[in-house]
């Protein structure tokens, strides 16, 4: 059975360079409301790269004058919050899925290489409403080494002890069992 998102946020924009800083604000605000600030930096970096790819592919040519623009392409940003991960999607009007060739060098400091380094999984597909580029990031705090932080669960007995200490009721019961066995 497919997991349904526990949280969902969406924002419709226009494929212009201003979409990138707006995407940052959208990510920051949404993750703050979801109490997921520990992945804000990584999610913002991924969002900036994916929105930039979308804007590059579907915005008017850079040398186009504002007066010559006859049509603006929409892009939709979506954050989907699941129990163990958050997915960021960008939907645009490009007719083909985003693909990289095998000879493409993925630099880890920018572009899709950065997305590849930060995301657990990412991809692209064409849907009825347009191309969707997405990335999934795990939802857990990380140590400085990048490992997941785990909450320490208190134990009911001291660390290093193999078994929990016996309660007074347990001691009384054991004495009665011993006394009964001795009478046999």
mmCIF file of C-alpha atoms in Angstrom:
data_model
loop_
_atom_site.group_PDB
_atom_site.id
_atom_site.type_symbol
_atom_site.label_atom_id
_atom_site.label_comp_id
_atom_site.label_asym_id
_atom_site.label_seq_id
_atom_site.Cartn_x
_atom_site.Cartn_y
_atom_site.Cartn_z
ATOM 1 C CA UNK A 1 0.000 0.000 0.000
ATOM 2 C CA UNK A 2 1.337 3.407 -0.945
ATOM 3 C CA UNK A 3 2.101 5.786 1.911
ATOM 4 C CA UNK A 4 0.093 9.001 1.923
ATOM 5 C CA UNK A 5 1.838 12.247 2.865
ATOM 6 C CA UNK A 6 1.141 13.508 6.366
ATOM 7 C CA UNK A 7 1.801 17.115 5.316
ATOM 8 C CA UNK A 8 1.439 18.916 2.005
ATOM 9 C CA UNK A 9 2.282 22.437 0.886
ATOM 10 C CA UNK A 10 2.182 23.855 -2.645
ATOM 11 C CA UNK A 11 2.958 27.153 -4.321
ATOM 12 C CA UNK A 12 2.288 28.277 -7.904
ATOM 13 C CA UNK A 13 4.875 30.599 -9.465
ATOM 14 C CA UNK A 14 5.942 31.869 -12.867
ATOM 15 C CA UNK A 15 9.110 30.561 -14.544
ATOM 16 C CA UNK A 16 11.206 33.666 -13.934
ATOM 17 C CA UNK A 17 14.510 34.086 -12.043
ATOM 18 C CA UNK A 18 12.571 35.517 -9.087
ATOM 19 C CA UNK A 19 11.137 32.024 -8.510
ATOM 20 C CA UNK A 20 14.437 30.897 -6.952
ATOM 21 C CA UNK A 21 14.437 33.223 -3.905
ATOM 22 C CA UNK A 22 10.687 32.720 -3.499
ATOM 23 C CA UNK A 23 11.294 28.944 -3.414
ATOM 24 C CA UNK A 24 13.820 29.473 -0.600
ATOM 25 C CA UNK A 25 11.294 31.423 1.434
ATOM 26 C CA UNK A 26 8.618 28.786 0.732
ATOM 27 C CA UNK A 27 10.932 25.988 1.958
ATOM 28 C CA UNK A 28 12.009 27.906 5.075
ATOM 29 C CA UNK A 29 8.459 28.844 6.040
ATOM 30 C CA UNK A 30 7.008 25.393 5.399
ATOM 31 C CA UNK A 31 9.733 23.483 7.242
ATOM 32 C CA UNK A 32 9.443 25.895 10.171
ATOM 33 C CA UNK A 33 5.704 25.175 10.388
ATOM 34 C CA UNK A 34 6.396 21.429 10.126
ATOM 35 C CA UNK A 35 9.096 21.617 12.847
ATOM 36 C CA UNK A 36 11.658 20.136 10.434
ATOM 37 C CA UNK A 37 14.278 22.899 10.612
ATOM 38 C CA UNK A 38 17.147 20.405 10.914
ATOM 39 C CA UNK A 39 16.906 19.660 7.163
ATOM 40 C CA UNK A 40 16.174 23.234 6.076
ATOM 41 C CA UNK A 41 19.686 23.943 4.714
ATOM 42 C CA UNK A 42 19.796 20.781 2.599
ATOM 43 C CA UNK A 43 16.217 21.156 1.385
ATOM 44 C CA UNK A 44 16.814 24.803 0.424
ATOM 45 C CA UNK A 45 19.933 23.851 -1.538
ATOM 46 C CA UNK A 46 18.041 21.111 -3.383
ATOM 47 C CA UNK A 47 15.082 23.417 -4.046
ATOM 48 C CA UNK A 48 17.304 26.168 -5.453
ATOM 49 C CA UNK A 49 18.921 23.742 -7.905
ATOM 50 C CA UNK A 50 15.658 22.132 -9.048
ATOM 51 C CA UNK A 51 13.832 25.451 -9.429
ATOM 52 C CA UNK A 52 16.832 26.876 -11.305
ATOM 53 C CA UNK A 53 16.732 23.919 -13.725
ATOM 54 C CA UNK A 54 13.028 24.468 -14.265
ATOM 55 C CA UNK A 55 13.378 28.214 -14.785
ATOM 56 C CA UNK A 56 16.278 27.734 -17.238
ATOM 57 C CA UNK A 57 14.232 25.282 -19.292
ATOM 58 C CA UNK A 58 10.918 27.163 -19.410
ATOM 59 C CA UNK A 59 11.489 30.886 -18.855
ATOM 60 C CA UNK A 60 11.646 33.467 -21.654
ATOM 61 C CA UNK A 61 15.052 33.901 -23.305
ATOM 62 C CA UNK A 62 17.412 36.030 -21.216
ATOM 63 C CA UNK A 63 17.692 38.796 -23.824
ATOM 64 C CA UNK A 64 13.891 39.109 -24.183
ATOM 65 C CA UNK A 65 12.482 42.510 -23.246
ATOM 66 C CA UNK A 66 9.600 42.612 -20.779
ATOM 67 C CA UNK A 67 7.467 44.249 -23.444
ATOM 68 C CA UNK A 68 8.117 41.361 -25.854
ATOM 69 C CA UNK A 69 7.006 38.626 -23.444
ATOM 70 C CA UNK A 70 3.672 37.267 -24.622
ATOM 71 C CA UNK A 71 3.387 34.206 -22.406
ATOM 72 C CA UNK A 72 4.774 33.154 -19.036
ATOM 73 C CA UNK A 73 5.066 29.495 -18.119
ATOM 74 C CA UNK A 74 3.845 28.413 -14.693
ATOM 75 C CA UNK A 75 5.823 26.271 -12.275
ATOM 76 C CA UNK A 76 4.419 24.570 -9.196
ATOM 77 C CA UNK A 77 6.422 23.799 -6.066
ATOM 78 C CA UNK A 78 5.235 21.056 -3.729
ATOM 79 C CA UNK A 79 6.571 19.758 -0.440
ATOM 80 C CA UNK A 80 5.216 16.395 0.661
ATOM 81 C CA UNK A 81 5.956 15.379 4.239
ATOM 82 C CA UNK A 82 6.061 11.676 5.048
ATOM 83 C CA UNK A 83 7.013 9.943 8.288
ATOM 84 C CA UNK A 84 10.633 9.278 7.277
ATOM 85 C CA UNK A 85 11.262 11.652 4.359
ATOM 86 C CA UNK A 86 10.218 14.878 2.664
ATOM 87 C CA UNK A 87 9.823 15.145 -1.108
ATOM 88 C CA UNK A 88 10.255 18.412 -3.000
ATOM 89 C CA UNK A 89 8.708 18.590 -6.486
ATOM 90 C CA UNK A 90 8.891 21.194 -9.228
ATOM 91 C CA UNK A 91 6.368 20.901 -12.057
ATOM 92 C CA UNK A 92 6.978 22.968 -15.185
ATOM 93 C CA UNK A 93 5.832 23.167 -18.806
ATOM 94 C CA UNK A 94 8.855 21.400 -20.334
ATOM 95 C CA UNK A 95 7.694 18.520 -22.572
ATOM 96 C CA UNK A 96 10.530 16.072 -21.724
ATOM 97 C CA UNK A 97 11.801 14.480 -18.510
ATOM 98 C CA UNK A 98 15.127 15.752 -17.166
ATOM 99 C CA UNK A 99 17.894 13.308 -17.976
ATOM 100 C CA UNK A 100 21.644 13.325 -17.608
ATOM 101 C CA UNK A 101 23.960 11.411 -19.887
ATOM 102 C CA UNK A 102 26.563 8.981 -18.626
ATOM 103 C CA UNK A 103 29.421 11.289 -19.648
ATOM 104 C CA UNK A 104 27.994 14.216 -17.669
ATOM 105 C CA UNK A 105 30.286 15.219 -14.832
ATOM 106 C CA UNK A 106 28.337 15.748 -11.626
ATOM 107 C CA UNK A 107 30.018 18.439 -9.540
ATOM 108 C CA UNK A 108 29.019 18.015 -5.915
ATOM 109 C CA UNK A 109 29.018 21.749 -5.186
ATOM 110 C CA UNK A 110 26.270 22.833 -7.587
ATOM 111 C CA UNK A 111 23.597 21.758 -10.042
ATOM 112 C CA UNK A 112 22.219 18.270 -10.191
ATOM 113 C CA UNK A 113 25.456 16.967 -8.623
ATOM 114 C CA UNK A 114 24.556 18.800 -5.423
ATOM 115 C CA UNK A 115 21.041 17.347 -5.555
ATOM 116 C CA UNK A 116 22.527 13.885 -6.120
ATOM 117 C CA UNK A 117 24.794 14.321 -3.099
ATOM 118 C CA UNK A 118 22.130 15.610 -0.691
ATOM 119 C CA UNK A 119 19.043 13.639 -1.712
ATOM 120 C CA UNK A 120 18.369 9.999 -0.898
ATOM 121 C CA UNK A 121 16.697 9.681 -4.298
ATOM 122 C CA UNK A 122 15.762 12.073 -7.088
ATOM 123 C CA UNK A 123 14.338 11.870 -10.575
ATOM 124 C CA UNK A 124 12.109 13.296 -13.243
ATOM 125 C CA UNK A 125 9.053 12.188 -15.182
ATOM 126 C CA UNK A 126 6.451 13.655 -17.479
ATOM 127 C CA UNK A 127 2.936 13.923 -16.052
ATOM 128 C CA UNK A 128 -0.259 15.216 -17.691
ATOM 129 C CA UNK A 129 0.339 18.648 -16.163
ATOM 130 C CA UNK A 130 4.012 18.820 -17.301
ATOM 131 C CA UNK A 131 7.483 17.691 -16.326
ATOM 132 C CA UNK A 132 8.089 16.923 -12.663
ATOM 133 C CA UNK A 133 11.586 17.042 -11.162
ATOM 134 C CA UNK A 134 11.696 15.710 -7.597
ATOM 135 C CA UNK A 135 14.093 14.938 -4.765
ATOM 136 C CA UNK A 136 13.606 13.039 -1.516
ATOM 137 C CA UNK A 137 15.478 13.877 1.690
ATOM 138 C CA UNK A 138 15.457 11.810 4.870
ATOM 139 C CA UNK A 139 13.771 13.286 7.912
ATOM 140 C CA UNK A 140 16.134 12.879 10.824
ATOM 141 C CA UNK A 141 18.747 14.973 12.476
ATOM 142 C CA UNK A 142 22.316 14.156 11.536
ATOM 143 C CA UNK A 143 25.537 14.229 13.494
ATOM 144 C CA UNK A 144 28.502 16.252 12.237
ATOM 145 C CA UNK A 145 29.680 13.055 10.519
ATOM 146 C CA UNK A 146 26.360 12.807 8.640
ATOM 147 C CA UNK A 147 25.020 9.853 10.626
ATOM 148 C CA UNK A 148 21.456 9.850 11.943
ATOM 149 C CA UNK A 149 21.000 11.085 15.499
ATOM 150 C CA UNK A 150 19.035 8.697 17.601
ATOM 151 C CA UNK A 151 17.144 9.617 20.712
ATOM 152 C CA UNK A 152 18.515 7.881 23.741
ATOM 153 C CA UNK A 153 15.824 5.837 25.355
ATOM 154 C CA UNK A 154 16.126 5.684 29.124
ATOM 155 C CA UNK A 155 16.473 2.200 30.498
ATOM 156 C CA UNK A 156 14.561 1.150 33.601
ATOM 157 C CA UNK A 157 17.765 -0.263 35.123
ATOM 158 C CA UNK A 158 21.412 0.852 35.239
ATOM 159 C CA UNK A 159 23.527 0.515 32.097
ATOM 160 C CA UNK A 160 25.804 -2.509 32.051
ATOM 161 C CA UNK A 161 23.386 -4.579 34.068
ATOM 162 C CA UNK A 162 22.193 -7.688 32.256
ATOM 163 C CA UNK A 163 18.806 -7.781 33.908
ATOM 164 C CA UNK A 164 16.667 -5.291 35.762
ATOM 165 C CA UNK A 165 16.931 -5.235 39.542
ATOM 166 C CA UNK A 166 14.361 -7.333 41.336
ATOM 167 C CA UNK A 167 11.556 -5.461 43.050
ATOM 168 C CA UNK A 168 10.583 -6.138 46.676
ATOM 169 C CA UNK A 169 7.486 -8.041 45.482
ATOM 170 C CA UNK A 170 9.654 -10.245 43.232
ATOM 171 C CA UNK A 171 12.024 -11.007 46.107
ATOM 172 C CA UNK A 172 9.115 -12.029 48.365
ATOM 173 C CA UNK A 173 7.686 -14.265 45.638
ATOM 174 C CA UNK A 174 11.033 -15.954 45.033
ATOM 175 C CA UNK A 175 11.478 -16.598 48.765
ATOM 176 C CA UNK A 176 8.030 -18.210 48.932
ATOM 177 C CA UNK A 177 8.855 -20.411 45.908
ATOM 178 C CA UNK A 178 12.210 -21.417 47.501
ATOM 179 C CA UNK A 179 10.534 -22.166 50.839
ATOM 180 C CA UNK A 180 7.882 -24.270 49.068
ATOM 181 C CA UNK A 181 10.531 -26.238 47.181
ATOM 182 C CA UNK A 182 12.458 -26.907 50.376
ATOM 183 C CA UNK A 183 9.336 -28.417 51.953
ATOM 184 C CA UNK A 184 9.064 -30.980 49.155
#
